Amino acid sequence: TYVPHIRKIMESMIDPKEIIFVVDENNNPLPPQRRSIAHSKKLWHRTTGIWVINPKGYILTQKRSIQKDINPGRWEAFFGGHLAAGEEFFHNAVNELSQELGVEVIPKNLIPYDKVVKSDKPHHKEFQQIFAYRLDRDDVDFPFEKEEIDEMQWRSIDEIKDFLVIKKDQNWVLKAWDEEVLEWITSLL
């Protein structure tokens, strides 16, 4: 339950009327739904997860804004978002990186994982296409969306493995596929 003034802040940031790409349990398209309805009814939907890596082998991590409706204030090893109705995964990944980090995305640097992964958590049912994005920089001076992100840090792949796979640190957004995706990311370095 949210304190009323916190709910008002969240609703001003997150558009509950946003129409998202809803699917069935086999990832077959269904009629689009409002984001708020998809989440409240726990409907399957499509998302992207983009792991930003640099030539030194570091992963750009973000601390999610406290205003987010899912996992507020937690660290996350990827960027991304919900697909709009009829949107393709690749197009969404380009848009999300551009919006969240303010970078001009070079399409050839956006590498898709070989499968779409499925998460069947009670509060959030999603099919996520994972991408790696090669970014040739190591600073955190991005014009990121303050409504989405509180802080960013580059972290070593070993540090990320420690948080996500070994410790399963609850201050981080944990996904069932973290270990296999980290193996794939390591193979790209």
mmCIF file of C-alpha atoms in Angstrom:
data_model
loop_
_atom_site.group_PDB
_atom_site.id
_atom_site.type_symbol
_atom_site.label_atom_id
_atom_site.label_comp_id
_atom_site.label_asym_id
_atom_site.label_seq_id
_atom_site.Cartn_x
_atom_site.Cartn_y
_atom_site.Cartn_z
ATOM 1 C CA THR A 1 0.000 0.000 0.000
ATOM 2 C CA TYR A 2 1.358 3.396 -0.983
ATOM 3 C CA VAL A 3 1.131 6.535 1.091
ATOM 4 C CA PRO A 4 -1.205 8.853 -0.893
ATOM 5 C CA HIS A 5 1.428 11.488 -1.705
ATOM 6 C CA ILE A 6 3.846 8.782 -2.923
ATOM 7 C CA ARG A 7 1.110 7.328 -5.151
ATOM 8 C CA LYS A 8 0.519 10.792 -6.651
ATOM 9 C CA ILE A 9 4.238 11.184 -7.439
ATOM 10 C CA MET A 10 4.357 7.726 -9.020
ATOM 11 C CA GLU A 11 1.266 8.279 -11.127
ATOM 12 C CA SER A 12 2.672 11.533 -12.466
ATOM 13 C CA MET A 13 5.810 9.681 -13.634
ATOM 14 C CA ILE A 14 4.371 6.372 -14.840
ATOM 15 C CA ASP A 15 1.638 6.630 -17.428
ATOM 16 C CA PRO A 16 -1.004 4.108 -16.307
ATOM 17 C CA LYS A 17 -2.721 4.627 -19.666
ATOM 18 C CA GLU A 18 0.363 3.519 -21.622
ATOM 19 C CA ILE A 19 -0.687 0.739 -24.004
ATOM 20 C CA ILE A 20 1.657 -2.258 -23.924
ATOM 21 C CA PHE A 21 2.180 -5.452 -25.920
ATOM 22 C CA VAL A 22 0.240 -8.200 -24.116
ATOM 23 C CA VAL A 23 0.705 -11.891 -24.959
ATOM 24 C CA ASP A 24 -0.493 -15.280 -23.754
ATOM 25 C CA GLU A 25 1.641 -17.773 -21.795
ATOM 26 C CA ASN A 26 3.185 -18.931 -25.116
ATOM 27 C CA ASN A 27 4.133 -15.394 -26.222
ATOM 28 C CA ASN A 28 1.335 -15.177 -28.810
ATOM 29 C CA PRO A 29 -0.021 -11.630 -29.251
ATOM 30 C CA LEU A 30 -3.279 -10.673 -27.538
ATOM 31 C CA PRO A 31 -5.176 -7.387 -27.679
ATOM 32 C CA PRO A 32 -3.049 -4.580 -26.210
ATOM 33 C CA GLN A 33 -3.831 -3.394 -22.686
ATOM 34 C CA ARG A 34 -3.084 -0.408 -20.528
ATOM 35 C CA ARG A 35 0.067 -0.859 -18.489
ATOM 36 C CA SER A 36 -1.873 -0.468 -15.237
ATOM 37 C CA ILE A 37 -4.335 -3.194 -16.245
ATOM 38 C CA ALA A 38 -1.610 -5.556 -17.474
ATOM 39 C CA HIS A 39 0.193 -5.224 -14.155
ATOM 40 C CA SER A 40 -2.862 -5.342 -11.886
ATOM 41 C CA LYS A 41 -4.262 -8.413 -13.682
ATOM 42 C CA LYS A 42 -0.773 -9.963 -13.941
ATOM 43 C CA LEU A 43 -0.999 -10.377 -17.713
ATOM 44 C CA TRP A 44 1.903 -11.666 -19.778
ATOM 45 C CA HIS A 45 3.661 -8.914 -21.719
ATOM 46 C CA ARG A 46 6.858 -8.220 -23.641
ATOM 47 C CA THR A 47 9.913 -6.331 -22.387
ATOM 48 C CA THR A 48 13.534 -5.735 -23.309
ATOM 49 C CA GLY A 49 16.645 -6.006 -21.147
ATOM 50 C CA ILE A 50 19.751 -4.298 -22.512
ATOM 51 C CA TRP A 51 23.105 -5.033 -20.843
ATOM 52 C CA VAL A 52 25.463 -2.145 -21.629
ATOM 53 C CA ILE A 53 29.114 -3.223 -21.746
ATOM 54 C CA ASN A 54 32.321 -1.339 -22.429
ATOM 55 C CA PRO A 55 35.671 -2.465 -23.931
ATOM 56 C CA LYS A 56 37.146 -2.890 -20.428
ATOM 57 C CA GLY A 57 34.549 -5.572 -19.669
ATOM 58 C CA TYR A 58 32.450 -3.487 -17.304
ATOM 59 C CA ILE A 59 28.655 -3.422 -17.177
ATOM 60 C CA LEU A 60 26.737 -0.180 -16.714
ATOM 61 C CA THR A 61 24.352 -0.579 -13.780
ATOM 62 C CA GLN A 62 21.539 1.650 -12.631
ATOM 63 C CA LYS A 63 19.783 2.318 -9.374
ATOM 64 C CA ARG A 64 16.102 2.460 -10.241
ATOM 65 C CA SER A 65 14.207 5.557 -9.175
ATOM 66 C CA ILE A 66 12.194 5.252 -5.985
ATOM 67 C CA GLN A 67 9.263 6.464 -8.131
ATOM 68 C CA LYS A 68 9.198 3.267 -10.229
ATOM 69 C CA ASP A 69 6.151 1.006 -9.856
ATOM 70 C CA ILE A 70 8.242 -2.202 -9.997
ATOM 71 C CA ASN A 71 11.466 -2.701 -7.993
ATOM 72 C CA PRO A 72 11.797 0.927 -6.841
ATOM 73 C CA GLY A 73 15.212 1.849 -5.439
ATOM 74 C CA ARG A 74 16.885 -1.417 -6.459
ATOM 75 C CA TRP A 75 20.045 -1.786 -8.515
ATOM 76 C CA GLU A 76 19.724 -3.309 -11.963
ATOM 77 C CA ALA A 77 22.390 -4.651 -14.341
ATOM 78 C CA PHE A 78 20.423 -3.773 -17.472
ATOM 79 C CA PHE A 79 18.209 -1.123 -19.048
ATOM 80 C CA GLY A 80 15.008 -1.549 -21.032
ATOM 81 C CA GLY A 81 11.273 -1.398 -20.805
ATOM 82 C CA HIS A 82 7.855 -2.506 -21.941
ATOM 83 C CA LEU A 83 7.073 -2.865 -25.619
ATOM 84 C CA ALA A 84 4.277 -0.742 -26.995
ATOM 85 C CA ALA A 85 1.435 -2.487 -28.798
ATOM 86 C CA GLY A 86 2.826 -4.025 -32.018
ATOM 87 C CA GLU A 87 6.396 -2.866 -31.352
ATOM 88 C CA GLU A 88 9.383 -5.066 -32.252
ATOM 89 C CA PHE A 89 11.996 -5.984 -29.611
ATOM 90 C CA PHE A 90 14.909 -4.392 -31.516
ATOM 91 C CA HIS A 91 13.063 -1.102 -32.034
ATOM 92 C CA ASN A 92 12.138 -0.987 -28.332
ATOM 93 C CA ALA A 93 15.760 -1.607 -27.294
ATOM 94 C CA VAL A 94 16.991 1.265 -29.468
ATOM 95 C CA ASN A 95 14.301 3.587 -28.096
ATOM 96 C CA GLU A 96 14.876 2.602 -24.461
ATOM 97 C CA LEU A 97 18.636 3.179 -24.634
ATOM 98 C CA SER A 98 18.096 6.492 -26.353
ATOM 99 C CA GLN A 99 15.474 7.634 -23.823
ATOM 100 C CA GLU A 100 17.062 6.270 -20.651
ATOM 101 C CA LEU A 101 20.703 7.128 -21.378
ATOM 102 C CA GLY A 102 20.423 9.828 -23.993
ATOM 103 C CA VAL A 103 22.831 8.014 -26.322
ATOM 104 C CA GLU A 104 22.638 7.768 -30.073
ATOM 105 C CA VAL A 105 22.381 4.025 -30.570
ATOM 106 C CA ILE A 106 24.576 2.410 -33.214
ATOM 107 C CA PRO A 107 22.448 -0.557 -34.394
ATOM 108 C CA LYS A 108 25.429 -2.818 -35.185
ATOM 109 C CA ASN A 109 26.518 -2.523 -31.526
ATOM 110 C CA LEU A 110 23.176 -3.916 -30.309
ATOM 111 C CA ILE A 111 23.511 -7.705 -30.113
ATOM 112 C CA PRO A 112 20.438 -9.884 -29.432
ATOM 113 C CA TYR A 113 20.629 -12.935 -27.199
ATOM 114 C CA ASP A 114 19.655 -16.092 -29.096
ATOM 115 C CA LYS A 115 16.331 -16.574 -27.313
ATOM 116 C CA VAL A 116 13.530 -14.725 -25.578
ATOM 117 C CA VAL A 117 13.459 -15.554 -21.874
ATOM 118 C CA LYS A 118 10.328 -16.083 -19.783
ATOM 119 C CA SER A 119 9.683 -14.924 -16.212
ATOM 120 C CA ASP A 120 6.696 -16.275 -14.347
ATOM 121 C CA LYS A 121 6.850 -14.305 -11.110
ATOM 122 C CA PRO A 122 3.524 -13.855 -9.322
ATOM 123 C CA HIS A 123 3.674 -10.062 -9.621
ATOM 124 C CA HIS A 124 5.215 -9.667 -13.087
ATOM 125 C CA LYS A 125 4.833 -12.058 -16.030
ATOM 126 C CA GLU A 126 7.064 -11.179 -18.942
ATOM 127 C CA PHE A 127 8.787 -12.387 -22.060
ATOM 128 C CA GLN A 128 12.061 -10.493 -22.282
ATOM 129 C CA GLN A 129 14.420 -10.195 -25.226
ATOM 130 C CA ILE A 130 17.938 -9.695 -23.913
ATOM 131 C CA PHE A 131 20.457 -7.551 -25.762
ATOM 132 C CA ALA A 132 24.067 -6.554 -25.162
ATOM 133 C CA TYR A 133 25.066 -3.078 -26.248
ATOM 134 C CA ARG A 134 28.714 -2.232 -26.810
ATOM 135 C CA LEU A 135 29.397 1.313 -25.664
ATOM 136 C CA ASP A 136 32.877 2.769 -26.066
ATOM 137 C CA ARG A 137 33.090 4.847 -22.875
ATOM 138 C CA ASP A 138 33.572 4.399 -19.158
ATOM 139 C CA ASP A 139 32.156 7.581 -17.650
ATOM 140 C CA VAL A 140 28.649 7.917 -16.186
ATOM 141 C CA ASP A 141 27.930 11.406 -17.502
ATOM 142 C CA PHE A 142 24.742 10.415 -19.289
ATOM 143 C CA PRO A 143 21.747 12.751 -19.575
ATOM 144 C CA PHE A 144 19.618 9.987 -18.048
ATOM 145 C CA GLU A 145 15.941 10.271 -17.149
ATOM 146 C CA LYS A 146 15.746 11.388 -13.509
ATOM 147 C CA GLU A 147 12.247 9.873 -13.260
ATOM 148 C CA GLU A 148 13.662 6.471 -14.191
ATOM 149 C CA ILE A 149 17.152 6.357 -12.666
ATOM 150 C CA ASP A 150 18.682 7.687 -9.438
ATOM 151 C CA GLU A 151 22.309 6.699 -10.038
ATOM 152 C CA MET A 152 24.588 4.765 -12.409
ATOM 153 C CA GLN A 153 27.882 2.913 -11.948
ATOM 154 C CA TRP A 154 30.169 0.786 -14.108
ATOM 155 C CA ARG A 155 30.825 -2.555 -12.371
ATOM 156 C CA SER A 156 33.018 -5.505 -13.231
ATOM 157 C CA ILE A 157 31.375 -8.662 -14.482
ATOM 158 C CA ASP A 158 32.739 -10.502 -11.413
ATOM 159 C CA GLU A 159 31.066 -7.974 -9.118
ATOM 160 C CA ILE A 160 27.767 -8.387 -10.981
ATOM 161 C CA LYS A 161 28.033 -12.199 -10.743
ATOM 162 C CA ASP A 162 28.633 -11.863 -7.007
ATOM 163 C CA PHE A 163 25.508 -9.716 -6.492
ATOM 164 C CA LEU A 164 23.167 -11.589 -8.835
ATOM 165 C CA VAL A 165 24.285 -15.218 -8.855
ATOM 166 C CA ILE A 166 26.275 -15.921 -5.694
ATOM 167 C CA LYS A 167 24.697 -13.660 -3.054
ATOM 168 C CA LYS A 168 21.345 -13.093 -4.784
ATOM 169 C CA ASP A 169 21.452 -9.663 -3.178
ATOM 170 C CA GLN A 170 17.918 -8.356 -2.551
ATOM 171 C CA ASN A 171 19.088 -4.793 -3.236
ATOM 172 C CA TRP A 172 19.318 -5.882 -6.877
ATOM 173 C CA VAL A 173 16.687 -6.814 -9.450
ATOM 174 C CA LEU A 174 17.160 -10.566 -9.786
ATOM 175 C CA LYS A 175 16.092 -12.561 -12.830
ATOM 176 C CA ALA A 176 15.919 -16.331 -13.289
ATOM 177 C CA TRP A 177 18.233 -16.064 -16.301
ATOM 178 C CA ASP A 178 21.003 -13.938 -14.706
ATOM 179 C CA GLU A 179 23.616 -16.704 -14.690
ATOM 180 C CA GLU A 180 23.125 -17.767 -18.313
ATOM 181 C CA VAL A 181 23.028 -14.166 -19.537
ATOM 182 C CA LEU A 182 26.219 -13.337 -17.630
ATOM 183 C CA GLU A 183 27.925 -16.328 -19.297
ATOM 184 C CA TRP A 184 26.799 -14.997 -22.668
ATOM 185 C CA ILE A 185 27.983 -11.454 -21.839
ATOM 186 C CA THR A 186 31.357 -12.884 -20.780
ATOM 187 C CA SER A 187 31.655 -14.657 -24.152
ATOM 188 C CA LEU A 188 31.223 -11.273 -25.909
ATOM 189 C CA LEU A 189 34.100 -9.599 -24.072
#
